Amino acid sequence: MEYEKMLTKGALKSIMNNEDVKDPVMQVLGVRKITAAGANERYRLLISDGHNLNSFAMLATQLNGMVSSGEINEFSILQIKRHIISSLTDRSKGSKQVMILIDLAVMVPGDVVGSKIGDPKPIIDNSGQIVENGASASVDSTPQSNSLAKSHSVQSSVINNGLQRDIDVSNIHPINSLSPYQNKWTIRARVVNKAPVRTWNNQRGEGKLFSMDLLDESGEIRATAFNSECDKFFDMIEVNKVYFITRGAIKTANKKFSNLNNDYELTLSGETQIFPCHDFDDSQMPALKFNFVPLSQVKDVDVDGIVDVIGVCQTAGELTMLMSKTTRKELKKRDVTIVDQSLSSVTITLWDTQAEDFDGSLQPVIAIKGSRIREFMGSKSLSLLGSTVMQINPDIDEAHRLRGWYDSLPSNAEFTSISARSDVGANNQFLTIKGAQLAQLGSGDKADYYSMYSHLIFVKSESALYKACPKPDCQKKVIDRNDGTYRCEKCNDETENFKYRLMLSAQLSDSTGNQWVTMFQETAESLLGTTSAELGRLMEESKEEYSDVFQNQMFKLFDIRARAKMETYNNETRLKVTLFSIKPIDYKVASTKLIATIKRLSGITTSVM
């Protein structure tokens, strides 16, 4: 039969005995979806070479689309271009050899072949026993790879000096072949980024960590070291150096904190070993990889998403100083606006050393890997994280093209700002209370912002104040122990002092309806014209004066900026409207807006003097 001649007969037995078979051709006899706890879905294949079967072949996750699209199905004939053999341990069934398919091509679709080729049988070991998973009894449990991870004639001077003999540099695995199904592996990779050490201290304990981004010819992966491993490896790791790395936990990557092109990430463990790769021409190893997104597409990326961008510095703001609300530490900040060929601009916020050292006077090209999307009042900007890499005038093709494009632009070129806050748009609407309700603001995945003119008709003054932790970086409500002390659960501390903070629940009204809203500390103090500390003193000393502070603001018309978002509490979902700006109405400005609205709605174009 014509199709039978295509199969590489005997290849499965050779492969499962760690022999190198170049580009074997197999037939798929079955496909089954499996889902591992905490991991992406994967597909297990029953494959045949015409003589033997293997029911423990696994598709690499990047090939899942070939199954969902129907490209790989029953009876398909495949050419396997890259694979590895890995040991998978099952407590009840012992160790199995799994063949992980990394790269392949469909030679003949299954619906064309239409049937099983030949009469394949399970592999028989030397004692005549059937090997269920297709592996011969003599198979070594050490993961092996095919042509992608062939033996390299690499000898590390560290190994030659006898300092370490556990790293097998003759069997280097490419980064894109790593998966949770492997136990023993060694990679040779360049460190393209190393984040500073971060510490944490919460109710679950304290600790520290640092992360680094690794790169080789096949791909990239993030590695993170905690506590003792952080102490062990941080000082020895240098950016742009090449290292041998072996052993560690491979798990599904958290895409909230990484945009590397890899489904997995690496956690260093007590068994991890890292040694410099001295006897290797590191010019063969690629440098930092970017996955640039045009600035015009930044507006379509979800808030807190991680993106790589490149642009020319159009403007750089002044260095400003501000105080962190949580840590009460002084921070340095600078806003930089970049542009690209999409004729869009976006603002990037630099912090501390990067903000202080940045010089935008010569309008350099800026390439950023791993910036986070931020949103405020409907506009989006980029913020740099501890793991973010920023390069000035990098020697890459994209930067050279961008520089040539920008230098040839006319002086009157206009850009669309992704970070601009305008008076139009979904997040800058001027609405009545009923209009906001009919528009169902806040019912989507993101918060909605809008403005309105409303009267303040009621405030729950009796619950406006609460006793909070006195520490400057904590706002948690304290528990009165009725013995002269107060306990903060967040800080796990007891003190004789507290501070008053405001949280107002109020009702607004206009000609279309009423709306309950919430105001927090700064907004509430702005409305009442006093501080929470002074209001707390009045509550303790003079109830009448305390009440007057609230009554003095009743039934006044205010210019209000609001945020609407659906929130769930105690399994109940309801709309929460929070005010972050409330001020007395400026009737001249309000009248100008109303005239402009009347003219727009009536089609009047002549100016009104």
PDB file of C-alpha atoms in Angstrom, residues 227-394:
ATOM      1  CA  ASN A 227      14.579  33.061  49.925  1.00  0.00           C
ATOM      2  CA  SER A 228      17.664  30.797  50.253  1.00  0.00           C
ATOM      3  CA  GLU A 229      17.955  30.388  46.473  1.00  0.00           C
ATOM      4  CA  CYS A 230      17.697  34.165  46.169  1.00  0.00           C
ATOM      5  CA  ASP A 231      20.675  34.534  48.530  1.00  0.00           C
ATOM      6  CA  LYS A 232      22.566  31.799  46.735  1.00  0.00           C
ATOM      7  CA  PHE A 233      22.239  32.975  43.144  1.00  0.00           C
ATOM      8  CA  PHE A 234      21.549  36.720  43.066  1.00  0.00           C
ATOM      9  CA  ASP A 235      25.120  37.968  43.419  1.00  0.00           C
ATOM     10  CA  MET A 236      26.615  35.415  41.027  1.00  0.00           C
ATOM     11  CA  ILE A 237      24.208  36.127  38.145  1.00  0.00           C
ATOM     12  CA  GLU A 238      25.318  38.817  35.686  1.00  0.00           C
ATOM     13  CA  VAL A 239      23.193  40.228  32.873  1.00  0.00           C
ATOM     14  CA  ASN A 240      24.300  39.231  29.330  1.00  0.00           C
ATOM     15  CA  LYS A 241      26.395  36.322  30.646  1.00  0.00           C
ATOM     16  CA  VAL A 242      25.711  32.726  29.510  1.00  0.00           C
ATOM     17  CA  TYR A 243      25.145  29.976  32.104  1.00  0.00           C
ATOM     18  CA  PHE A 244      24.451  26.254  32.406  1.00  0.00           C
ATOM     19  CA  ILE A 245      21.305  25.739  34.501  1.00  0.00           C
ATOM     20  CA  THR A 246      19.992  22.367  35.625  1.00  0.00           C
ATOM     21  CA  ARG A 247      17.097  21.204  37.792  1.00  0.00           C
ATOM     22  CA  GLY A 248      14.162  23.293  39.030  1.00  0.00           C
ATOM     23  CA  ALA A 249      10.364  23.304  39.046  1.00  0.00           C
ATOM     24  CA  ILE A 250       8.675  24.029  35.711  1.00  0.00           C
ATOM     25  CA  LYS A 251       5.110  25.290  36.008  1.00  0.00           C
ATOM     26  CA  THR A 252       2.506  27.183  34.004  1.00  0.00           C
ATOM     27  CA  ALA A 253       3.477  30.846  33.615  1.00  0.00           C
ATOM     28  CA  ASN A 254       1.406  33.595  35.228  1.00  0.00           C
ATOM     29  CA  LYS A 255       0.782  35.890  32.257  1.00  0.00           C
ATOM     30  CA  LYS A 256      -0.302  38.679  34.596  1.00  0.00           C
ATOM     31  CA  PHE A 257       3.334  39.260  35.487  1.00  0.00           C
ATOM     32  CA  SER A 258       5.127  38.161  32.322  1.00  0.00           C
ATOM     33  CA  ASN A 259       4.727  38.589  28.580  1.00  0.00           C
ATOM     34  CA  LEU A 260       7.544  36.227  27.621  1.00  0.00           C
ATOM     35  CA  ASN A 261       6.675  33.950  24.723  1.00  0.00           C
ATOM     36  CA  ASN A 262       6.522  30.781  26.806  1.00  0.00           C
ATOM     37  CA  ASP A 263       3.659  28.862  28.409  1.00  0.00           C
ATOM     38  CA  TYR A 264       5.900  27.913  31.328  1.00  0.00           C
ATOM     39  CA  GLU A 265       8.207  29.514  33.879  1.00  0.00           C
ATOM     40  CA  LEU A 266      10.995  28.138  36.034  1.00  0.00           C
ATOM     41  CA  THR A 267      11.303  28.233  39.822  1.00  0.00           C
ATOM     42  CA  LEU A 268      14.800  27.590  41.187  1.00  0.00           C
ATOM     43  CA  SER A 269      14.963  24.993  43.955  1.00  0.00           C
ATOM     44  CA  GLY A 270      17.458  23.513  46.375  1.00  0.00           C
ATOM     45  CA  GLU A 271      18.533  21.078  43.626  1.00  0.00           C
ATOM     46  CA  THR A 272      19.147  23.827  41.059  1.00  0.00           C
ATOM     47  CA  GLN A 273      22.745  24.271  39.922  1.00  0.00           C
ATOM     48  CA  ILE A 274      24.021  27.228  37.902  1.00  0.00           C
ATOM     49  CA  PHE A 275      27.521  27.543  36.453  1.00  0.00           C
ATOM     50  CA  PRO A 276      29.080  30.007  34.020  1.00  0.00           C
ATOM     51  CA  CYS A 277      29.559  28.745  30.485  1.00  0.00           C
ATOM     52  CA  HIS A 278      33.176  29.778  29.903  1.00  0.00           C
ATOM     53  CA  ASP A 279      34.270  27.765  26.866  1.00  0.00           C
ATOM     54  CA  PHE A 280      31.537  28.941  24.534  1.00  0.00           C
ATOM     55  CA  ASP A 281      31.366  31.644  21.888  1.00  0.00           C
ATOM     56  CA  ASP A 282      28.445  33.607  23.317  1.00  0.00           C
ATOM     57  CA  SER A 283      28.099  35.559  20.079  1.00  0.00           C
ATOM     58  CA  GLN A 284      26.178  32.496  18.888  1.00  0.00           C
ATOM     59  CA  MET A 285      23.600  33.099  21.625  1.00  0.00           C
ATOM     60  CA  PRO A 286      20.862  35.650  20.741  1.00  0.00           C
ATOM     61  CA  ALA A 287      20.348  38.800  22.766  1.00  0.00           C
ATOM     62  CA  LEU A 288      17.147  40.223  24.264  1.00  0.00           C
ATOM     63  CA  LYS A 289      13.960  39.468  22.290  1.00  0.00           C
ATOM     64  CA  PHE A 290      11.149  41.998  21.993  1.00  0.00           C
ATOM     65  CA  ASN A 291       7.528  41.431  20.968  1.00  0.00           C
ATOM     66  CA  PHE A 292       6.692  45.016  20.049  1.00  0.00           C
ATOM     67  CA  VAL A 293       3.090  46.216  19.969  1.00  0.00           C
ATOM     68  CA  PRO A 294       2.239  49.315  17.865  1.00  0.00           C
ATOM     69  CA  LEU A 295       1.288  52.213  20.127  1.00  0.00           C
ATOM     70  CA  SER A 296      -2.088  52.489  18.396  1.00  0.00           C
ATOM     71  CA  GLN A 297      -2.958  49.041  19.812  1.00  0.00           C
ATOM     72  CA  VAL A 298      -2.128  49.917  23.427  1.00  0.00           C
ATOM     73  CA  LYS A 299      -5.663  51.252  23.917  1.00  0.00           C
ATOM     74  CA  ASP A 300      -7.054  47.791  23.122  1.00  0.00           C
ATOM     75  CA  VAL A 301      -4.922  45.958  25.712  1.00  0.00           C
ATOM     76  CA  ASP A 302      -6.581  45.154  29.047  1.00  0.00           C
ATOM     77  CA  VAL A 303      -5.592  47.129  32.126  1.00  0.00           C
ATOM     78  CA  ASP A 304      -2.603  45.541  33.918  1.00  0.00           C
ATOM     79  CA  GLY A 305      -1.602  43.797  30.681  1.00  0.00           C
ATOM     80  CA  ILE A 306       2.123  43.520  29.915  1.00  0.00           C
ATOM     81  CA  VAL A 307       3.425  44.786  26.553  1.00  0.00           C
ATOM     82  CA  ASP A 308       6.683  45.562  24.738  1.00  0.00           C
ATOM     83  CA  VAL A 309       6.778  48.920  22.958  1.00  0.00           C
ATOM     84  CA  ILE A 310       9.270  51.016  21.013  1.00  0.00           C
ATOM     85  CA  GLY A 311       9.025  54.706  20.155  1.00  0.00           C
ATOM     86  CA  VAL A 312      10.844  58.004  19.801  1.00  0.00           C
ATOM     87  CA  CYS A 313      10.859  60.274  22.846  1.00  0.00           C
ATOM     88  CA  GLN A 314       8.736  63.246  21.792  1.00  0.00           C
ATOM     89  CA  THR A 315       8.700  65.035  25.136  1.00  0.00           C
ATOM     90  CA  ALA A 316      10.055  64.403  28.634  1.00  0.00           C
ATOM     91  CA  GLY A 317       8.441  66.008  31.647  1.00  0.00           C
ATOM     92  CA  GLU A 318      10.217  67.458  34.651  1.00  0.00           C
ATOM     93  CA  LEU A 319      11.378  65.265  37.510  1.00  0.00           C
ATOM     94  CA  THR A 320       8.753  65.470  40.255  1.00  0.00           C
ATOM     95  CA  MET A 321       8.689  64.263  43.851  1.00  0.00           C
ATOM     96  CA  LEU A 322       5.706  62.659  45.527  1.00  0.00           C
ATOM     97  CA  MET A 323       4.877  60.700  48.663  1.00  0.00           C
ATOM     98  CA  SER A 324       3.660  57.087  48.494  1.00  0.00           C
ATOM     99  CA  LYS A 325       0.284  56.719  50.191  1.00  0.00           C
ATOM    100  CA  THR A 326       1.066  53.194  51.362  1.00  0.00           C
ATOM    101  CA  THR A 327       4.729  53.304  52.392  1.00  0.00           C
ATOM    102  CA  ARG A 328       5.001  57.074  53.023  1.00  0.00           C
ATOM    103  CA  LYS A 329       8.308  57.012  51.166  1.00  0.00           C
ATOM    104  CA  GLU A 330       9.393  59.800  48.846  1.00  0.00           C
ATOM    105  CA  LEU A 331       9.322  58.758  45.174  1.00  0.00           C
ATOM    106  CA  LYS A 332      10.816  60.317  42.054  1.00  0.00           C
ATOM    107  CA  LYS A 333       8.716  60.362  38.916  1.00  0.00           C
ATOM    108  CA  ARG A 334       9.024  61.515  35.320  1.00  0.00           C
ATOM    109  CA  ASP A 335       6.478  61.216  32.494  1.00  0.00           C
ATOM    110  CA  VAL A 336       7.870  60.596  29.008  1.00  0.00           C
ATOM    111  CA  THR A 337       5.794  60.672  25.800  1.00  0.00           C
ATOM    112  CA  ILE A 338       6.842  58.410  22.916  1.00  0.00           C
ATOM    113  CA  VAL A 339       5.505  58.157  19.341  1.00  0.00           C
ATOM    114  CA  ASP A 340       5.758  55.585  16.549  1.00  0.00           C
ATOM    115  CA  GLN A 341       4.821  55.000  12.886  1.00  0.00           C
ATOM    116  CA  SER A 342       1.156  54.414  13.796  1.00  0.00           C
ATOM    117  CA  LEU A 343       1.020  58.197  14.439  1.00  0.00           C
ATOM    118  CA  SER A 344       0.044  57.476  18.031  1.00  0.00           C
ATOM    119  CA  SER A 345       1.600  58.647  21.272  1.00  0.00           C
ATOM    120  CA  VAL A 346       1.537  57.227  24.766  1.00  0.00           C
ATOM    121  CA  THR A 347       2.862  58.396  28.123  1.00  0.00           C
ATOM    122  CA  ILE A 348       5.365  56.252  30.017  1.00  0.00           C
ATOM    123  CA  THR A 349       5.958  56.794  33.723  1.00  0.00           C
ATOM    124  CA  LEU A 350       9.544  56.357  34.909  1.00  0.00           C
ATOM    125  CA  TRP A 351      10.342  55.951  38.602  1.00  0.00           C
ATOM    126  CA  ASP A 352      13.275  56.664  40.919  1.00  0.00           C
ATOM    127  CA  THR A 353      16.696  56.034  39.331  1.00  0.00           C
ATOM    128  CA  GLN A 354      15.352  55.651  35.797  1.00  0.00           C
ATOM    129  CA  ALA A 355      13.374  58.873  36.182  1.00  0.00           C
ATOM    130  CA  GLU A 356      16.352  60.740  37.621  1.00  0.00           C
ATOM    131  CA  ASP A 357      18.882  59.562  35.024  1.00  0.00           C
ATOM    132  CA  PHE A 358      16.699  59.878  31.918  1.00  0.00           C
ATOM    133  CA  ASP A 359      17.743  62.531  29.380  1.00  0.00           C
ATOM    134  CA  GLY A 360      15.213  63.193  26.642  1.00  0.00           C
ATOM    135  CA  SER A 361      16.849  66.300  25.204  1.00  0.00           C
ATOM    136  CA  LEU A 362      18.103  64.459  22.080  1.00  0.00           C
ATOM    137  CA  GLN A 363      14.796  62.621  21.554  1.00  0.00           C
ATOM    138  CA  PRO A 364      16.252  59.088  21.764  1.00  0.00           C
ATOM    139  CA  VAL A 365      14.568  55.889  20.623  1.00  0.00           C
ATOM    140  CA  ILE A 366      13.256  53.971  23.642  1.00  0.00           C
ATOM    141  CA  ALA A 367      12.637  50.201  23.595  1.00  0.00           C
ATOM    142  CA  ILE A 368      10.777  48.778  26.583  1.00  0.00           C
ATOM    143  CA  LYS A 369      10.193  45.118  27.419  1.00  0.00           C
ATOM    144  CA  GLY A 370       7.514  44.299  29.979  1.00  0.00           C
ATOM    145  CA  SER A 371       5.705  47.599  30.667  1.00  0.00           C
ATOM    146  CA  ARG A 372       2.319  47.477  32.398  1.00  0.00           C
ATOM    147  CA  ILE A 373      -0.882  49.091  31.103  1.00  0.00           C
ATOM    148  CA  ARG A 374      -2.431  51.618  33.490  1.00  0.00           C
ATOM    149  CA  GLU A 375      -5.758  53.430  33.153  1.00  0.00           C
ATOM    150  CA  PHE A 376      -6.973  56.648  34.745  1.00  0.00           C
ATOM    151  CA  MET A 377     -10.126  58.555  33.813  1.00  0.00           C
ATOM    152  CA  GLY A 378     -10.442  56.633  30.574  1.00  0.00           C
ATOM    153  CA  SER A 379      -6.889  57.198  29.338  1.00  0.00           C
ATOM    154  CA  LYS A 380      -4.164  54.581  29.192  1.00  0.00           C
ATOM    155  CA  SER A 381      -0.475  54.922  29.957  1.00  0.00           C
ATOM    156  CA  LEU A 382       2.506  52.636  30.558  1.00  0.00           C
ATOM    157  CA  SER A 383       4.325  52.101  33.825  1.00  0.00           C
ATOM    158  CA  LEU A 384       7.668  50.363  34.361  1.00  0.00           C
ATOM    159  CA  LEU A 385       7.945  47.452  36.797  1.00  0.00           C
ATOM    160  CA  GLY A 386      10.930  46.048  38.643  1.00  0.00           C
ATOM    161  CA  SER A 387      11.297  43.393  35.921  1.00  0.00           C
ATOM    162  CA  THR A 388      10.920  45.875  33.039  1.00  0.00           C
ATOM    163  CA  VAL A 389      13.889  46.340  30.675  1.00  0.00           C
ATOM    164  CA  MET A 390      14.349  49.765  29.076  1.00  0.00           C
ATOM    165  CA  GLN A 391      16.995  50.358  26.401  1.00  0.00           C
ATOM    166  CA  ILE A 392      17.972  53.740  24.991  1.00  0.00           C
ATOM    167  CA  ASN A 393      18.853  53.821  21.276  1.00  0.00           C
ATOM    168  CA  PRO A 394      19.210  50.016  21.030  1.00  0.00           C
TER     169      PRO A 394
END
